[in-house]
CSV table of C-alpha atoms in Angstrom, one decimal:
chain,number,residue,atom,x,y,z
H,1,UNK,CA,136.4,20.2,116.2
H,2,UNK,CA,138.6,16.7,117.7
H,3,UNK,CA,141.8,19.3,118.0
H,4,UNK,CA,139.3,21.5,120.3
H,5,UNK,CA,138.0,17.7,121.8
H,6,UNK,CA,141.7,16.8,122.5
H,7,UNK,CA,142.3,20.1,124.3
H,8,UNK,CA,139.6,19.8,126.5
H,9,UNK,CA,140.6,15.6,127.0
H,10,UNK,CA,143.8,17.2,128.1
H,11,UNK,CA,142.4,19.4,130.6
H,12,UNK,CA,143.3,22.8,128.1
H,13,UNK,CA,140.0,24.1,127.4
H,14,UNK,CA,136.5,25.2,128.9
H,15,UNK,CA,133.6,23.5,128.4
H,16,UNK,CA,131.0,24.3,127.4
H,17,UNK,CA,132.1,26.1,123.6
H,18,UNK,CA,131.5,29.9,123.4
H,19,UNK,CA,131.0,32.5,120.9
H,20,UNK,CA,134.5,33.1,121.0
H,21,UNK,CA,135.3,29.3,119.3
H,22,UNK,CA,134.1,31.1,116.2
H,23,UNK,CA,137.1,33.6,116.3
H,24,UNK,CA,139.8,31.4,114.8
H,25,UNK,CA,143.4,32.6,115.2
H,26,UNK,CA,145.5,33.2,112.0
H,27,UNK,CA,147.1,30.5,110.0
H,28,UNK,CA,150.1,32.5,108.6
H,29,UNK,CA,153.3,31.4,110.0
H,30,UNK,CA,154.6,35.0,109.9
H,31,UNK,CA,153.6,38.5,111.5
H,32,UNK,CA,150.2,36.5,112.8
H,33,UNK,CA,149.8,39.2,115.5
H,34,UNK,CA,149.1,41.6,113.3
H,35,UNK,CA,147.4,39.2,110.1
H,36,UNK,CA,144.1,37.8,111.6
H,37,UNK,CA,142.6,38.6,108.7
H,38,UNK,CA,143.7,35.4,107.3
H,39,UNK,CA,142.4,32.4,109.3
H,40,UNK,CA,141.0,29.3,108.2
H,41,UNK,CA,137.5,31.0,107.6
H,42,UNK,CA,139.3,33.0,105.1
H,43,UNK,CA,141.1,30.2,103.6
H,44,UNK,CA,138.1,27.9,103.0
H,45,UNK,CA,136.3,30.9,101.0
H,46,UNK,CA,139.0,30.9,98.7
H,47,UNK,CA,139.3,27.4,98.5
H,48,UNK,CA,135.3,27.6,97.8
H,49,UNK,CA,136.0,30.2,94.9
H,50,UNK,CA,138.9,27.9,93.3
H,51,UNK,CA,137.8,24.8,93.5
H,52,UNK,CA,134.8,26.0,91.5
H,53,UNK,CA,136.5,27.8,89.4
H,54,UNK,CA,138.6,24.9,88.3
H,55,UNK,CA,135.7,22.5,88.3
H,56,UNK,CA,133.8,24.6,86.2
H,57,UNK,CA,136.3,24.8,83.5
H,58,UNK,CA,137.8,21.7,83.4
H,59,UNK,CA,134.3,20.5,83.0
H,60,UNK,CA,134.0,22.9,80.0
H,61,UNK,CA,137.0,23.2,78.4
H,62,UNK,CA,136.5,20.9,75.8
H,63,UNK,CA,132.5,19.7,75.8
H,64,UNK,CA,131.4,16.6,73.9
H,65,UNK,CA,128.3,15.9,72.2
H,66,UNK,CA,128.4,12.6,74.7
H,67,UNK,CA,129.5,14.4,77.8
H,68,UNK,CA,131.8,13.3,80.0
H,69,UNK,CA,131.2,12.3,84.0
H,70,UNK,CA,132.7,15.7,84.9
H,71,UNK,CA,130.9,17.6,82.0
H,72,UNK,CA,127.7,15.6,82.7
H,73,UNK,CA,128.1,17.0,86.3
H,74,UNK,CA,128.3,20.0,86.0
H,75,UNK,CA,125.5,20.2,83.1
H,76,UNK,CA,123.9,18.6,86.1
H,77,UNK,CA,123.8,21.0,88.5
H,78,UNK,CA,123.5,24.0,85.9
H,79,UNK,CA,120.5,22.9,84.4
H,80,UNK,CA,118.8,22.2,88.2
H,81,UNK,CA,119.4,25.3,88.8
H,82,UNK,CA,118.3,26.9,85.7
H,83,UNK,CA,115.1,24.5,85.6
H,84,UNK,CA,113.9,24.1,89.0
H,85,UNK,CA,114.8,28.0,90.2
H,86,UNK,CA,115.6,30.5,87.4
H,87,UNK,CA,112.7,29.4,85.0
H,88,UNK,CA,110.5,27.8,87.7
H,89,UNK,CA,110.6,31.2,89.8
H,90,UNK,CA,111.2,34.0,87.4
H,91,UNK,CA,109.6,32.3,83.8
H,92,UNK,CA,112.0,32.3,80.5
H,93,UNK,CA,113.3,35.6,81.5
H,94,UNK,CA,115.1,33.6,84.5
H,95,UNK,CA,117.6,31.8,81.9
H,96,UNK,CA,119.8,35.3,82.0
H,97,UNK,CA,119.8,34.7,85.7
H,98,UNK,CA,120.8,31.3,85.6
H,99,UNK,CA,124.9,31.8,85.4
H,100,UNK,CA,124.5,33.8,89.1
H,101,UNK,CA,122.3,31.6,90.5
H,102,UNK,CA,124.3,29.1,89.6
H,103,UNK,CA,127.4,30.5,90.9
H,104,UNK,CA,125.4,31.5,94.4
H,105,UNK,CA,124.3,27.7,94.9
H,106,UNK,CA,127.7,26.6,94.4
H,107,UNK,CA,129.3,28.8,96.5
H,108,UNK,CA,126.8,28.6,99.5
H,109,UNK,CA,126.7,24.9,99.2
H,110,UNK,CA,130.5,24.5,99.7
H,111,UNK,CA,131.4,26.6,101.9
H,112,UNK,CA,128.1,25.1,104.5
H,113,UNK,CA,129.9,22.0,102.8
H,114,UNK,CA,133.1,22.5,105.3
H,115,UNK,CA,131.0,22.0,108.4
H,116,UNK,CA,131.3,18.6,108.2
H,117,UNK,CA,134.6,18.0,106.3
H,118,UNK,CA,137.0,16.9,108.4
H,119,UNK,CA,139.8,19.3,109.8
H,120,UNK,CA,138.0,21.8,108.7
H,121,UNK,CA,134.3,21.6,110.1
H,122,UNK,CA,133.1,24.8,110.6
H,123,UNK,CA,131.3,26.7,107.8
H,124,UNK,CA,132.0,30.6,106.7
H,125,UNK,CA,128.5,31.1,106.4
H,126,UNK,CA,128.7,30.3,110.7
H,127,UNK,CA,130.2,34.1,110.1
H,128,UNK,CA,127.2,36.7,109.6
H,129,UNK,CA,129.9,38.5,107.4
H,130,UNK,CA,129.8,36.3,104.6
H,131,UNK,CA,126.0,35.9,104.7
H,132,UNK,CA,125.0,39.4,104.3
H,133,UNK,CA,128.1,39.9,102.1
H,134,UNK,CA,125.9,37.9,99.9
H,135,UNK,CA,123.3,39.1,100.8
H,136,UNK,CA,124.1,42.7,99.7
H,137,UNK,CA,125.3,41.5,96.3
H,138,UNK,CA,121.5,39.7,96.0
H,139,UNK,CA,119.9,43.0,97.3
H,140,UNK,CA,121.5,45.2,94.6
H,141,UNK,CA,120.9,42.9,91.5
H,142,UNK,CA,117.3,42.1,92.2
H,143,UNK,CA,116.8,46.4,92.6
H,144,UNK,CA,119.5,47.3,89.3
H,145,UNK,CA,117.3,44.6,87.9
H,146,UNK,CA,114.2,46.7,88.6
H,147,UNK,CA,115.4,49.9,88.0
H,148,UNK,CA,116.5,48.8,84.6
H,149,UNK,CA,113.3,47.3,83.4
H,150,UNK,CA,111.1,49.9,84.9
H,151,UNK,CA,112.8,53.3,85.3
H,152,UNK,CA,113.8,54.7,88.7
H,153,UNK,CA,110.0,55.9,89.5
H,154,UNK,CA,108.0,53.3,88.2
H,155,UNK,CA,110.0,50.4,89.9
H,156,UNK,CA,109.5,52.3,93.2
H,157,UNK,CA,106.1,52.9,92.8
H,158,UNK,CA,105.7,49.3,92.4
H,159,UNK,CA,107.5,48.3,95.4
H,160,UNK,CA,106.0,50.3,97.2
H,161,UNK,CA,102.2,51.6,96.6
H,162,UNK,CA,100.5,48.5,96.4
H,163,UNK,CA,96.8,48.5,94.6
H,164,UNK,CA,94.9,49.3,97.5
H,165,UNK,CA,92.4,52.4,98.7
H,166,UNK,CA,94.2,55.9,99.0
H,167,UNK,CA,93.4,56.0,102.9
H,168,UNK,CA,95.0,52.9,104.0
H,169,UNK,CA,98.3,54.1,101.6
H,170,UNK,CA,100.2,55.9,104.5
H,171,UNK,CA,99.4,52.9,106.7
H,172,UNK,CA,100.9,50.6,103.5
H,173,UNK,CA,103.6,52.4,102.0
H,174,UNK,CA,106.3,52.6,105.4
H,175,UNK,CA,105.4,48.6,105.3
H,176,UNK,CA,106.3,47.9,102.3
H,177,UNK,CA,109.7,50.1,102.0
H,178,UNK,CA,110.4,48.1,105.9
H,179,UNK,CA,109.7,45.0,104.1
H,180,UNK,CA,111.2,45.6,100.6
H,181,UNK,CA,114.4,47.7,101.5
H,182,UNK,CA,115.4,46.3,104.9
H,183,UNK,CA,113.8,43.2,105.8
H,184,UNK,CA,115.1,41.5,102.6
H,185,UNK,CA,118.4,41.6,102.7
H,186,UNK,CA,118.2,40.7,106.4
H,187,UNK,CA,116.3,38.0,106.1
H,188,UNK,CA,119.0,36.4,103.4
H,189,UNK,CA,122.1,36.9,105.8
H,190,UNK,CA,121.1,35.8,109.1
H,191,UNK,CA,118.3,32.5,107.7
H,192,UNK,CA,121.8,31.3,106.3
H,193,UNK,CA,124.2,32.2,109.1
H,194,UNK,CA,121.7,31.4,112.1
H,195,UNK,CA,121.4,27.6,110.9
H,196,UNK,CA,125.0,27.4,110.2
H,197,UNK,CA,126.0,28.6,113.3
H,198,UNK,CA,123.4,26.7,115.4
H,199,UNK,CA,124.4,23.4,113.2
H,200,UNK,CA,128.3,24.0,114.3
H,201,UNK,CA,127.7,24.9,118.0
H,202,UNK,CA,125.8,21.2,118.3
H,203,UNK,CA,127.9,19.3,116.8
H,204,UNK,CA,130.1,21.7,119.0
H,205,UNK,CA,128.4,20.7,121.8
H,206,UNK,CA,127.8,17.3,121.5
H,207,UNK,CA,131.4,16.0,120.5
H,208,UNK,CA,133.4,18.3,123.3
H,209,UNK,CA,130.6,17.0,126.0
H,210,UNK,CA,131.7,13.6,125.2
H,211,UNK,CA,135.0,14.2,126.1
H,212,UNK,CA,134.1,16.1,128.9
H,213,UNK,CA,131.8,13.6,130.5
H,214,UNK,CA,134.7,11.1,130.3
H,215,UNK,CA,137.3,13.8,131.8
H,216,UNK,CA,134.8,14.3,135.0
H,217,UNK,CA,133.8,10.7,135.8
H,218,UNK,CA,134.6,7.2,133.9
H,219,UNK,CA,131.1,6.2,135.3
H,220,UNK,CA,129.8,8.8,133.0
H,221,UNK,CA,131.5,6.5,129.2
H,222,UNK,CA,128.0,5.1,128.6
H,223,UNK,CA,126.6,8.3,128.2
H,224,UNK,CA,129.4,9.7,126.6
H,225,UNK,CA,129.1,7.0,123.8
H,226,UNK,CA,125.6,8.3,123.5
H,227,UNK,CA,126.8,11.7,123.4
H,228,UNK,CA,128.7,11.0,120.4
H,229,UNK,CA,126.5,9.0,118.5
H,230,UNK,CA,124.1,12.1,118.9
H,231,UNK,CA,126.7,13.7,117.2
H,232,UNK,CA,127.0,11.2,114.2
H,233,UNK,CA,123.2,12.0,114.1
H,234,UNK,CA,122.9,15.6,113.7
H,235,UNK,CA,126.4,15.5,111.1
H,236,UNK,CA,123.6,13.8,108.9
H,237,UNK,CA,120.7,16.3,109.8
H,238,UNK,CA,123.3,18.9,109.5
H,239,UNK,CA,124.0,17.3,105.6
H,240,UNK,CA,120.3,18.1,104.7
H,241,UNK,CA,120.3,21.6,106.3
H,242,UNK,CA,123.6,22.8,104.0
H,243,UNK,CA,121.7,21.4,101.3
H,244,UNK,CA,118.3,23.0,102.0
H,245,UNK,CA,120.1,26.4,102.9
H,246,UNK,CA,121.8,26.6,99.7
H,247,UNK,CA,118.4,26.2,98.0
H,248,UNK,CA,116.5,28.6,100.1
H,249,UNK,CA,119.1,31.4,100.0
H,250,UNK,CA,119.0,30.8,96.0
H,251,UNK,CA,115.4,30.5,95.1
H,252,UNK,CA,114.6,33.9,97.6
H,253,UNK,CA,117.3,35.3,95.9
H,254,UNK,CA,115.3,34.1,92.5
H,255,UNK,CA,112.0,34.9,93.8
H,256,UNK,CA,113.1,38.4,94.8
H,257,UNK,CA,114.2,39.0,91.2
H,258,UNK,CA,111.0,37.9,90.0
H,259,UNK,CA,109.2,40.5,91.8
H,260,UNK,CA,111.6,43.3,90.7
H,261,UNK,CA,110.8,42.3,87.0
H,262,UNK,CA,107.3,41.8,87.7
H,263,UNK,CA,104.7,45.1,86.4
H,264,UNK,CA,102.6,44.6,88.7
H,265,UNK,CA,103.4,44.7,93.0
């Protein structure tokens, strides 16, 4: 975000930001005309996969009865999940869920994480890609869940005859496939990637029309101060949102499970 704000300060860039700020160039130094596959959106997801990865076992390679800051961390944040979602949303069954749930709220809370670090500040999830990537993976656990416990027929029939009079049935039964099948998984990938991307383009927004203020007119500093400290203001409203999208994504996720196991729709 301040190497776009020092572009525009030096007269290189448009203002205002477009959808096309969101297409990042690649960051290999070789044969980057033909690897844009690899940008910095790519390279945060991994970063997101191995910092977890490390953090998770170095916190559990060798537990202690008195746990230590990083074990007592990550016991932490396992057992909100496993409390406050997996048990809360699905009952006792919910503990087998817990590892993935788990593993989902990390993920989607450090990679929404990155739109405020520094140097980095945009989020992958600003992507729809990586949303309804995850979002597919959700969709066909909560319905292998399903099918498992039920059998193919019976898990359908619940999803989609709900207990209600035979006539009002062919009225019911398109509904509930529309709402079961298709408006799930939607739901999941663009909830998460519509408030990342409209947290990015603001603080977008508000930083780069700083600069641009003072690039017009010096009479205009006093508002571009203002301009900025709006943009101090929504990096801590943005802080909640990654935070509170992480959750939602998680417990849906949870509560959709919950409703696969369930025997009755």
């Amino acid at each position: 975000m301040f190497g776009q704000a020092n572009v525009l300060a030096q007269g290189q860039a448009e203002f205002p930001p477009s959808v096309g700020d969101f297409y990042l160039p690649s960051i290999l130094p070789w044969g980057a005309e033909n690897s844009y596959w690899f940008t910095k959106i790519t390279a945060m997801v991994w970063i997101a996969v191995g910092v977890l990865i490390i953090f998770f076992l170095a916190s559990y390679r060798n537990p202690q009865l008195v746990p230590t800051k990083k074990q007592w961390f990550a016991e932490s944040i396992y057992g909100f999940v496993r409390n406050n979602i997996a048990v809360d949303m699905i009952g006792h069954a919910g503990v087998r869920f817990a590892p993935y749930f788990t593993t989902l709220f990390c993920f989607i809370l450090l990679t929404n994480f990155f739109a405020i670090v520094p140097f980095f500040q945009i989020s992958p999830n600003s992507h729809i890609a990586f949303p309804a990537f995850l979002a597919v993976i959700s969709y066909v656990m909560f319905n292998y869940v399903g099918i498992k416990h039920h059998g193919f027929v019976k898990y359908f029939k619940n999803s989609l005859v709900p207990p209600a009079p035979w006539f009002i049935l062919p009225l019911l039964i398109p509904i509930e496939l529309f709402s079961t099948f298709i408006v799930r998984p939607f739901s999941l990938a663009v909830r998460l990637f519509a408030n990342m991307f409209a947290g990015h383009m603001l603080l977008l927004v508000f930083t780069l029309g700083g600069f641009a203020m003072i690039s017009a007119n010096a009479w205009l500093a006093p508002v571009s101060v203002l301009s900025w400290t709006m943009t101090i203001a929504l990096t801590f409203l943005e802080f909640l949102v990654i935070c509170l999208q992480a959750y939602v994504f998680t417990v849906l996720t949870a509560s959709y499970v919950q409703g696969a196991l369930a025997d009755e729709h």
